[in-house]
Coordinates of C-alpha atoms in Angstrom, one line a residue:
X515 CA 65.7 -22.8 -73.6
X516 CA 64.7 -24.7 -70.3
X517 CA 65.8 -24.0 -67.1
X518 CA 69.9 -23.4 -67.5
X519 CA 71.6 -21.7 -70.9
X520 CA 72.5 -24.3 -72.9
X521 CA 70.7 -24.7 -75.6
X522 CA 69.7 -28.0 -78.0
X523 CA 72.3 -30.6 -79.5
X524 CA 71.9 -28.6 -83.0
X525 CA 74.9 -26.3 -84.8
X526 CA 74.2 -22.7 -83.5
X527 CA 75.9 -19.7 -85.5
X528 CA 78.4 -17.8 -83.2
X529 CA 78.9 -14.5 -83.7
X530 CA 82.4 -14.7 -84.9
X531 CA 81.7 -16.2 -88.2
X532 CA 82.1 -19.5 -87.0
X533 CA 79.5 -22.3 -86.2
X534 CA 79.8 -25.1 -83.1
X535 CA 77.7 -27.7 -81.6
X536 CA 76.0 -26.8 -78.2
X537 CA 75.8 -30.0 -75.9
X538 CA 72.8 -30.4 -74.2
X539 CA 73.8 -31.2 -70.6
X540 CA 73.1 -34.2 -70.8
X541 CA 75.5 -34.7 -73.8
X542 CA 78.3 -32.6 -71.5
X543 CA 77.7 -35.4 -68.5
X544 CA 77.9 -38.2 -71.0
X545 CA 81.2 -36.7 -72.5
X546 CA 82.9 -35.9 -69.6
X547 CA 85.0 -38.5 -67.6
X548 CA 87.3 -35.8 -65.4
X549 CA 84.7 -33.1 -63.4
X550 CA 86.8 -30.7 -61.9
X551 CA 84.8 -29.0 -58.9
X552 CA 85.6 -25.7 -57.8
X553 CA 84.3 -25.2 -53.9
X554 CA 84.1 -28.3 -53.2
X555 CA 83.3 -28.5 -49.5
X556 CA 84.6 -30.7 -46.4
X557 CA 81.2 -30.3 -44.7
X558 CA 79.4 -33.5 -45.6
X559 CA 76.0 -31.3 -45.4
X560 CA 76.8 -29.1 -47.9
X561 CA 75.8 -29.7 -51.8
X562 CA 79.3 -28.6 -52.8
X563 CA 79.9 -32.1 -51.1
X564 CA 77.5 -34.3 -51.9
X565 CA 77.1 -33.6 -55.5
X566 CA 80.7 -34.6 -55.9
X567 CA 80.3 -37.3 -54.1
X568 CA 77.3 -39.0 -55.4
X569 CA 79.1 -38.0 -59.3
X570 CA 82.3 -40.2 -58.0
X571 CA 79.7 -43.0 -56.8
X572 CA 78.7 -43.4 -59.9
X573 CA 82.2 -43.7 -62.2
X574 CA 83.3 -39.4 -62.8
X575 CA 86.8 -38.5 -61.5
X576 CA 86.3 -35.8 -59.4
X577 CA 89.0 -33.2 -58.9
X578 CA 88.6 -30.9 -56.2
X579 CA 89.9 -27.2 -56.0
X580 CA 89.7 -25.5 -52.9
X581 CA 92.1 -23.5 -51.6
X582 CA 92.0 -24.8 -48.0
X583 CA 91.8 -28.5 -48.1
X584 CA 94.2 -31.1 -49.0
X585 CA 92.3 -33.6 -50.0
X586 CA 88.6 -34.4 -50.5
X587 CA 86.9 -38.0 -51.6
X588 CA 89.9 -39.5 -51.4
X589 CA 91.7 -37.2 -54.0
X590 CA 94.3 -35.1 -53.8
X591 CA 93.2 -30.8 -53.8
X592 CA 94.3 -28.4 -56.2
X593 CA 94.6 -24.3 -55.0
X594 CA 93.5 -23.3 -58.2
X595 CA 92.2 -24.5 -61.9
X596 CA 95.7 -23.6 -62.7
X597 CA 97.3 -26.4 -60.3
X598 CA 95.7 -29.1 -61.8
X599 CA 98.3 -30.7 -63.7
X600 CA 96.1 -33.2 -66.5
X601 CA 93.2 -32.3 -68.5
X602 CA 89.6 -31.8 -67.3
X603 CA 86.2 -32.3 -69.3
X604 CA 84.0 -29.9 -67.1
X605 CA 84.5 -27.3 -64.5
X606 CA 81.5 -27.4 -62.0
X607 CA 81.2 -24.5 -60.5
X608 CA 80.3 -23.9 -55.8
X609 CA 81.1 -20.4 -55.6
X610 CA 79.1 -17.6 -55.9
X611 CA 78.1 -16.3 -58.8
X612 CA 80.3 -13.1 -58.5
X613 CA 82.9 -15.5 -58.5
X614 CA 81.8 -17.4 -61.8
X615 CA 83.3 -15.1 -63.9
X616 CA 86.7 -15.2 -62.7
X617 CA 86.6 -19.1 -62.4
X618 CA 85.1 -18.9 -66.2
X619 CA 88.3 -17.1 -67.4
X620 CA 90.3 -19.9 -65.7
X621 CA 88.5 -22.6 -67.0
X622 CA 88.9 -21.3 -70.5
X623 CA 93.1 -20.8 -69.7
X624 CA 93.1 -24.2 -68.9
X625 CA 91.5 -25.7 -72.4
X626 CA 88.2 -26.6 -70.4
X627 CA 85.8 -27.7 -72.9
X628 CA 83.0 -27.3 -70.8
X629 CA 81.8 -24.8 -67.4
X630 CA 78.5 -26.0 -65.0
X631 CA 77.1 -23.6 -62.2
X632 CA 75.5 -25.3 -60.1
X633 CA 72.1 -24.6 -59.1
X634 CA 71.1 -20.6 -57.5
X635 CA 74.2 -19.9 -59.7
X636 CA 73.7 -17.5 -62.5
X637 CA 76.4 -15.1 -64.2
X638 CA 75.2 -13.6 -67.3
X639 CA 79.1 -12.3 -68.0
X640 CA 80.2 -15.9 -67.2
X641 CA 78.3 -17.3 -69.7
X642 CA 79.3 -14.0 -72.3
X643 CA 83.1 -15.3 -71.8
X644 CA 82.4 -18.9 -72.2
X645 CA 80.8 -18.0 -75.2
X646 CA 83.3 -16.2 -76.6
X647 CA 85.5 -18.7 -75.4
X648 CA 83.5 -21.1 -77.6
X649 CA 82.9 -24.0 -74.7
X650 CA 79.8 -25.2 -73.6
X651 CA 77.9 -23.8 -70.4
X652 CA 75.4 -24.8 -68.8
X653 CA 74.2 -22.9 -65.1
X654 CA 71.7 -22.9 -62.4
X655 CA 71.2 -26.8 -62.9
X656 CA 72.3 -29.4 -60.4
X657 CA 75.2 -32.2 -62.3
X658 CA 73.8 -34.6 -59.7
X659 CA 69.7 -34.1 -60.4
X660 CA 70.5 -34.0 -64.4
X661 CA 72.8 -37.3 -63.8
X662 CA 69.8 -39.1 -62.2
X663 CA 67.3 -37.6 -64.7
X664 CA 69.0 -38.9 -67.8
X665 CA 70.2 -42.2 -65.8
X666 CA 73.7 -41.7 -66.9
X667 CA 76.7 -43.9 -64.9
X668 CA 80.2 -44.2 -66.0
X669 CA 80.6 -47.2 -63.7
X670 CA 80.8 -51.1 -65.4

């Protein structure tokens, strides 16, 4: 199925007797208006800050969670998936992989519809939980590179 684990726009049985869509991650970018970014970084050299950046740039709300920042591009930072007080559309994932999984189960308590591991990120029990969990997952891909590649904005 291509480079992460998400398969084709098409229904795809689940094993519970019950059928969903799987969005293509393209289809999860163009959906999503709140990214909510677990790790993201202060250090301006780090992807876990760029990435964010450059998804704000171009129209995304980003949400940060990090548990020792107050706030990052210009938005206020939650401790935890928990904190965050509104919905999100997509978790993005800068943590380790042996971190994923936890940070999976969160997303899922929280009604996330959606869970992207950024690239070198790759939990084979994340993705069992999300799903079970029935939301979409997409990992070892980069939000910014598939942005550019599909030219998607939210901007205008």
């Amino acid at each position: 199925m291509g480079r992460g684990a998400v398969g084709d726009w098409r229904a795809e049985p689940a094993r519970h007797g019950y059928s969903r869509r799987v969005r293509s991650p393209e289809q999860i970018l163009a959906d999503s208006a709140v990214i909510a970014v677990v790790g993201a970084s202060r250090d301006p050299s780090k992807a876990a800050h760029r990435v964010p950046a450059e998804m704000q740039r171009y129209g995304w709300r980003i949400v940060p969670v990090n548990p020792t920042a107050d706030e990052l591009f210009g938005e206020p930072v939650y401790r935890s998936l928990a904190d965050i007080p509104h919905p999100v559309d997509l978790v993005d994932v800068f943590r380790p992989a042996e971190d994923a999984v936890d940070v999976v189960r969160q997303a899922v308590a929280i009604g996330a519809p959606a869970v992207w591991l950024q690239l070198g990120i790759v939990s084979p029990e994340a993705r069992q939980i999300a799903e079970e969990a029935g939301i979409d997952y997409v990992e070892n891909r980069c939000l910014a590179v598939e942005r550019a590649a599909a030219n998607l904005t939210r901007l205008g």
